[in-house]
CSV table of C-alpha atoms in Angstrom, one decimal:
chain,number,residue,atom,x,y,z
A,767,MET,CA,184.1,153.0,212.9
A,768,SER,CA,186.3,151.9,215.8
A,769,ASN,CA,186.3,153.6,219.2
A,770,LYS,CA,189.9,154.8,218.6
A,771,VAL,CA,189.1,156.5,215.3
A,772,SER,CA,186.0,157.9,216.9
A,773,ARG,CA,188.0,159.5,219.7
A,774,ILE,CA,190.6,160.8,217.3
A,775,LEU,CA,187.8,162.5,215.3
A,776,LEU,CA,186.3,163.9,218.4
A,777,VAL,CA,189.6,165.5,219.4
A,778,ALA,CA,190.1,166.8,215.9
A,779,MET,CA,186.6,168.4,215.9
A,780,LEU,CA,187.2,170.0,219.2
A,781,ALA,CA,190.5,171.4,217.9
A,782,ALA,CA,188.7,172.7,214.8
A,783,VAL,CA,186.3,174.7,217.0
A,784,ILE,CA,189.3,176.4,218.8
A,785,LEU,CA,191.2,176.9,215.6
A,786,GLY,CA,188.1,178.3,214.0
A,787,PHE,CA,187.8,181.0,216.6
A,788,LEU,CA,191.5,181.8,216.3
A,789,GLY,CA,191.5,181.8,212.6
A,790,GLY,CA,188.4,184.0,212.4
A,791,TYR,CA,190.1,186.6,214.6
A,792,PHE,CA,193.7,186.5,213.3
A,793,ILE,CA,193.2,185.6,209.6
A,794,PRO,CA,189.6,186.5,208.8
A,795,GLU,CA,190.2,186.9,205.1
A,796,VAL,CA,191.4,183.2,204.9
A,797,MET,CA,188.4,182.0,206.8
A,798,LEU,CA,186.1,183.8,204.5
A,799,LYS,CA,187.7,182.2,201.5
A,800,ILE,CA,187.3,178.7,202.9
A,801,ARG,CA,183.7,179.3,204.0
A,802,PHE,CA,182.4,177.1,201.2
A,803,LEU,CA,183.9,174.1,203.1
A,804,GLY,CA,181.6,174.7,206.0
A,805,VAL,CA,178.6,175.2,203.7
A,806,ILE,CA,179.4,171.8,202.0
A,807,PHE,CA,179.7,170.1,205.4
A,808,ALA,CA,176.4,171.5,206.7
A,809,ASN,CA,174.6,170.8,203.4
A,810,ALA,CA,175.9,167.2,203.3
A,811,LEU,CA,174.4,166.6,206.8
A,812,LYS,CA,171.1,168.3,205.9
A,813,LEU,CA,171.0,166.3,202.7
A,814,ILE,CA,170.6,163.0,204.5
A,815,ALA,CA,168.9,164.4,207.7
A,816,ILE,CA,165.4,164.7,206.2
A,817,PRO,CA,165.2,161.2,204.6
A,818,LEU,CA,166.9,159.7,207.6
A,819,ALA,CA,164.4,161.4,209.9
A,820,ILE,CA,161.4,160.1,207.9
A,821,VAL,CA,162.7,156.6,207.6
A,822,SER,CA,163.8,156.4,211.2
A,823,MET,CA,160.3,157.6,212.4
A,824,ILE,CA,158.5,155.2,210.1
A,825,MET,CA,160.6,152.3,211.5
A,826,ALA,CA,160.3,153.5,215.1
A,827,SER,CA,156.5,153.9,214.8
A,828,SER,CA,156.1,150.5,213.2
A,829,MET,CA,158.4,148.8,215.8
A,830,LEU,CA,156.4,150.3,218.6
A,831,GLY,CA,153.6,147.9,217.7
A,832,ASP,CA,150.0,148.5,218.9
A,833,ILE,CA,148.5,152.0,219.3
A,834,LYS,CA,148.5,151.7,223.1
A,835,LYS,CA,152.3,151.2,223.2
A,836,SER,CA,152.8,154.0,220.6
A,837,ARG,CA,150.7,156.3,222.7
A,838,LYS,CA,152.6,155.5,225.8
A,839,THR,CA,156.0,156.1,224.3
A,840,ALA,CA,154.9,159.3,222.6
A,841,GLY,CA,153.4,160.5,225.8
A,842,LYS,CA,156.6,159.9,227.7
A,843,THR,CA,158.7,161.6,225.0
A,844,ILE,CA,156.5,164.7,224.9
A,845,LEU,CA,156.4,164.8,228.7
A,846,TYR,CA,160.2,164.7,228.8
A,847,TYR,CA,160.6,167.5,226.4
A,848,LEU,CA,158.0,169.7,228.1
A,849,GLY,CA,159.6,169.0,231.5
A,850,THR,CA,163.1,169.8,230.4
A,851,ALA,CA,162.0,172.8,228.5
A,852,ALA,CA,160.3,174.1,231.7
A,853,VAL,CA,163.4,173.5,233.7
A,854,ALA,CA,165.6,175.3,231.2
A,855,ALA,CA,163.1,178.2,231.1
A,856,ALA,CA,163.2,178.4,234.9
A,857,ILE,CA,167.0,178.4,235.0
A,858,GLY,CA,167.0,181.2,232.5
A,859,MET,CA,164.4,183.3,234.3
A,860,ILE,CA,166.2,182.9,237.7
A,861,LEU,CA,169.6,183.9,236.2
A,862,ALA,CA,168.1,186.8,234.3
A,863,ASN,CA,166.3,188.2,237.3
A,864,VAL,CA,169.3,187.8,239.7
A,865,PHE,CA,172.0,189.1,237.4
A,866,THR,CA,170.0,191.2,234.8
A,867,PRO,CA,172.5,190.6,232.0
A,868,GLY,CA,172.4,192.8,228.9
A,869,GLY,CA,171.6,196.0,230.8
A,870,GLY,CA,173.0,198.9,228.9
A,871,THR,CA,174.1,196.8,226.0
A,872,LEU,CA,174.6,198.7,222.8
A,873,ARG,CA,172.3,197.9,219.9
A,874,PHE,CA,173.5,196.9,216.5
A,875,SER,CA,172.4,199.0,213.6
A,876,GLU,CA,171.9,196.1,211.2
A,877,PRO,CA,168.4,195.1,210.3
A,878,ILE,CA,166.8,192.0,211.8
A,879,PRO,CA,167.3,189.0,209.4
A,880,ASP,CA,164.1,188.0,207.5
A,881,GLY,CA,164.2,184.5,209.1
A,882,VAL,CA,164.3,185.9,212.6
A,883,ALA,CA,161.6,188.5,211.9
A,884,ALA,CA,159.4,185.8,210.4
A,885,SER,CA,159.8,183.4,213.2
A,886,SER,CA,159.0,186.0,215.8
A,887,GLY,CA,155.6,186.5,214.3
A,888,ARG,CA,154.6,182.8,214.5
A,889,GLY,CA,151.8,182.0,216.9
A,890,LEU,CA,150.5,178.8,218.4
A,891,LEU,CA,148.0,178.4,215.5
A,892,ASP,CA,150.9,178.6,213.0
A,893,ILE,CA,152.8,175.9,214.8
A,894,ILE,CA,149.7,173.6,214.8
A,895,ILE,CA,149.2,174.2,211.1
A,896,SER,CA,152.8,173.3,210.4
A,897,PHE,CA,152.0,169.8,211.6
A,898,PHE,CA,149.8,169.3,208.5
A,899,PRO,CA,151.7,170.4,205.4
A,900,PHE,CA,149.7,170.1,202.1
A,901,ASN,CA,152.7,168.9,200.2
A,902,ILE,CA,155.3,166.6,201.8
A,903,TYR,CA,157.8,167.3,199.1
A,904,GLN,CA,157.6,171.1,199.6
A,905,ALA,CA,157.7,170.5,203.4
A,906,ALA,CA,160.9,168.5,202.9
A,907,ALA,CA,162.4,171.2,200.7
A,908,GLU,CA,161.6,173.9,203.2
A,909,GLY,CA,162.7,171.9,206.2
A,910,GLN,CA,159.2,171.7,207.8
A,911,ILE,CA,160.2,168.7,209.8
A,912,LEU,CA,157.3,168.7,212.2
A,913,GLY,CA,154.8,167.9,209.5
A,914,LEU,CA,157.1,165.2,208.0
A,915,ILE,CA,157.5,163.6,211.4
A,916,LEU,CA,153.8,163.4,212.0
A,917,PHE,CA,153.3,162.0,208.5
A,918,ALA,CA,156.0,159.4,209.0
A,919,PHE,CA,154.7,158.4,212.5
A,920,VAL,CA,151.1,157.9,211.1
A,921,LEU,CA,152.4,156.0,208.1
A,922,GLY,CA,154.6,153.7,210.3
A,923,TRP,CA,151.6,153.0,212.5
A,924,ALA,CA,149.4,152.3,209.5
A,925,LEU,CA,152.0,149.8,208.2
A,926,THR,CA,151.7,147.8,211.4
A,927,THR,CA,148.0,147.3,210.8
A,928,LEU,CA,148.6,145.6,207.4
A,929,GLY,CA,150.4,142.7,209.0
A,930,PRO,CA,152.7,140.5,207.0
A,931,THR,CA,151.9,142.3,203.7
A,932,ALA,CA,153.9,145.3,204.9
A,933,ARG,CA,157.0,143.3,206.0
A,934,ASN,CA,158.8,143.7,202.6
A,935,LEU,CA,158.4,147.4,202.6
A,936,LEU,CA,159.6,147.7,206.2
A,937,ASP,CA,162.6,145.5,205.4
A,938,ILE,CA,163.5,147.9,202.5
A,939,LEU,CA,163.1,151.0,204.7
A,940,ASP,CA,165.3,149.4,207.3
A,941,THR,CA,168.0,148.8,204.6
A,942,VAL,CA,167.7,152.4,203.5
A,943,ARG,CA,168.1,153.5,207.2
A,944,ARG,CA,171.2,151.5,207.7
A,945,ALA,CA,172.6,152.7,204.4
A,946,LEU,CA,172.0,156.3,205.4
A,947,MET,CA,173.7,155.7,208.7
A,948,LYS,CA,176.7,154.4,206.7
A,949,VAL,CA,176.9,157.6,204.8
A,950,ILE,CA,177.6,159.5,208.0
A,951,THR,CA,181.1,157.9,208.2
A,952,PRO,CA,182.7,159.9,205.3
A,953,ILE,CA,181.0,163.0,206.5
A,954,LEU,CA,182.5,162.5,209.9
A,955,TYR,CA,186.0,162.4,208.3
A,956,PHE,CA,185.3,165.7,206.7
A,957,ALA,CA,183.8,167.2,209.9
A,958,PRO,CA,186.9,168.8,211.4
A,959,LEU,CA,187.6,170.8,208.2
A,960,GLY,CA,184.0,171.7,207.8
A,961,ILE,CA,183.7,172.9,211.4
A,962,LEU,CA,186.9,174.9,211.2
A,963,ALA,CA,185.6,176.7,208.1
A,964,PHE,CA,182.1,177.2,209.6
A,965,ILE,CA,183.3,178.6,212.9
A,966,GLY,CA,186.1,180.7,211.3
A,967,SER,CA,183.8,182.3,208.8
A,968,ILE,CA,181.2,183.2,211.5
A,969,ILE,CA,183.9,184.9,213.5
A,970,ALA,CA,185.3,186.6,210.4
A,971,ASP,CA,181.8,187.9,209.4
A,972,ASN,CA,181.5,189.5,212.9
A,973,TYR,CA,185.1,190.7,213.1
A,974,ASP,CA,184.1,194.4,213.2
A,975,HIS,CA,181.8,193.7,216.2
A,976,LEU,CA,184.2,191.6,218.3
A,977,ASP,CA,185.2,194.5,220.6
A,978,ILE,CA,181.5,195.2,221.3
A,979,LEU,CA,180.8,191.5,221.8
A,980,SER,CA,183.7,191.0,224.2
A,981,SER,CA,182.9,194.1,226.3
A,982,SER,CA,179.2,195.1,226.3
A,983,LEU,CA,177.9,191.5,225.8
A,984,GLY,CA,180.7,189.8,227.7
A,985,PHE,CA,178.7,189.6,230.9
A,986,PHE,CA,175.5,188.5,229.1
A,987,GLY,CA,177.5,185.7,227.4
A,988,MET,CA,178.9,184.6,230.6
A,989,ILE,CA,175.5,184.3,232.2
A,990,VAL,CA,174.2,182.4,229.2
A,991,ILE,CA,177.2,180.0,229.5
A,992,ILE,CA,176.5,179.5,233.3
A,993,GLY,CA,172.9,178.7,232.5
A,994,LEU,CA,173.9,176.2,229.8
A,995,LEU,CA,176.4,174.5,232.2
A,996,ILE,CA,173.7,174.2,235.0
A,997,TYR,CA,171.3,172.6,232.5
A,998,GLY,CA,173.7,170.5,230.5
A,999,VAL,CA,176.3,169.5,233.2
A,1000,VAL,CA,173.9,169.1,236.2
A,1001,ILE,CA,170.3,168.7,235.3
A,1002,LEU,CA,170.5,166.5,232.2
A,1003,PRO,CA,173.2,164.1,233.6
A,1004,LEU,CA,171.0,163.7,236.8
A,1005,ILE,CA,168.0,162.8,234.7
A,1006,LEU,CA,170.1,160.4,232.6
A,1007,LYS,CA,171.6,158.7,235.7
A,1008,ILE,CA,168.3,158.5,237.7
A,1009,PHE,CA,165.9,157.5,234.9
A,1010,GLY,CA,168.1,156.2,232.2
A,1011,LYS,CA,170.5,154.3,234.4
A,1012,LYS,CA,173.4,155.4,232.2
A,1013,ASN,CA,176.9,156.7,233.0
A,1014,PRO,CA,176.6,160.4,232.1
A,1015,LEU,CA,180.3,160.9,231.3
A,1016,GLU,CA,180.4,157.9,229.0
A,1017,TYR,CA,177.2,158.9,227.3
A,1018,LEU,CA,178.5,162.5,226.8
A,1019,MET,CA,181.7,161.2,225.2
A,1020,ASN,CA,179.7,159.1,222.8
A,1021,MET,CA,177.6,162.2,221.9
A,1022,GLY,CA,180.6,164.5,221.5
A,1023,GLN,CA,180.6,164.6,217.7
A,1024,ALA,CA,176.9,165.4,217.6
A,1025,LEU,CA,177.2,168.1,220.2
A,1026,LEU,CA,180.2,169.7,218.4
A,1027,THR,CA,178.3,169.6,215.1
A,1028,ALA,CA,175.2,171.2,216.6
A,1029,PHE,CA,177.4,173.9,218.2
A,1030,ALA,CA,179.2,174.6,214.9
A,1031,THR,CA,176.2,174.6,212.6
A,1032,GLY,CA,173.5,175.8,215.1
A,1033,SER,CA,171.1,173.3,213.6
A,1034,SER,CA,169.4,170.3,215.2
A,1035,THR,CA,168.4,169.1,211.8
A,1036,ALA,CA,172.0,169.1,210.5
A,1037,SER,CA,173.3,167.3,213.6
A,1038,LEU,CA,170.4,164.7,213.5
A,1039,PRO,CA,172.5,162.0,211.6
A,1040,MET,CA,175.3,162.2,214.1
A,1041,THR,CA,172.8,162.3,217.0
A,1042,LEU,CA,171.1,159.2,215.8
A,1043,ASP,CA,174.5,157.5,215.4
A,1044,GLY,CA,175.5,158.5,218.9
A,1045,VAL,CA,172.3,157.4,220.6
A,1046,LEU,CA,171.6,154.2,218.7
A,1047,GLU,CA,175.0,152.9,217.7
A,1048,LYS,CA,177.5,154.2,220.3
A,1049,ASN,CA,175.2,154.3,223.4
A,1050,LYS,CA,173.3,151.2,222.4
A,1051,ILE,CA,169.8,152.7,223.1
A,1052,ASP,CA,166.8,150.6,221.9
A,1053,LYS,CA,166.1,151.6,218.3
A,1054,ARG,CA,162.3,151.8,218.9
A,1055,PRO,CA,162.0,154.6,221.5
A,1056,GLY,CA,165.5,155.9,220.6
A,1057,SER,CA,164.7,156.7,217.0
A,1058,PHE,CA,161.3,158.2,218.0
A,1059,ALA,CA,162.7,160.4,220.8
A,1060,VAL,CA,165.7,161.7,218.8
A,1061,THR,CA,163.7,162.5,215.7
A,1062,VAL,CA,161.0,164.3,217.6
A,1063,GLY,CA,163.6,166.2,219.5
A,1064,ALA,CA,165.2,167.4,216.3
A,1065,ALA,CA,161.8,168.5,215.1
A,1066,ILE,CA,161.1,170.5,218.3
A,1067,GLY,CA,164.5,172.1,218.3
A,1068,ARG,CA,164.6,172.5,214.5
A,1069,GLY,CA,167.2,175.0,213.2
């Protein structure tokens, strides 16, 4: 895909987000009718996300070479995610204590969704156990990506120990990875319509609560946005500039499609294919640490 086409698609996706908000507010019945387009878009991304994550991790692990290099790269990746998570938590705590958003906010009468209720009951032991699924096919079907990533990482490392005998399999996996990356292109062309339907249907679903959201939760939302801007516009670009030696603005533009997809779907898994495309293809990051870091990041922030 040329840079010109990529920029046009980025503008179209941004326009789709805006039109989705407007459509959900002014013509909610229409947005609800085209909801299926957003579902198709999200499902198409998730369809290739799991196999792409597995293949990318196997390839990344095998390309890292010996166990010492693998351990070093894994250590830096985990340290980065822990460090940035700590910074994000600190920003949130400071803003929450200074501005106390949400005070006096009305509660919704609807029951807590099962997925939210279930996730709130997960402890550290449950997270550790999720790294070791007893059935990789069931784990893939249920989106248990942490266990799949660990399995793929170990398998990739094991293949490196087999020497030349594993070369044919690695070549096949690399071909599969490149083929899956090609599949992203037609999905990208469909992205503006899918995002429009996705955002519009969400706004339409919450149409009766928009007044409450804009009044009682307006200040809370503003504080959240301020926190996100501090983290995403100040902290992360500084890290990228200092440690990655990259132009933050150019890097951000290349990641625009992935960011808009993540915003629209609320899923790091769904946006994984576009994230890999932005990191590896558009920003020309080394495929070995790049594939590893992106895939692990999607697993940590799984949605």
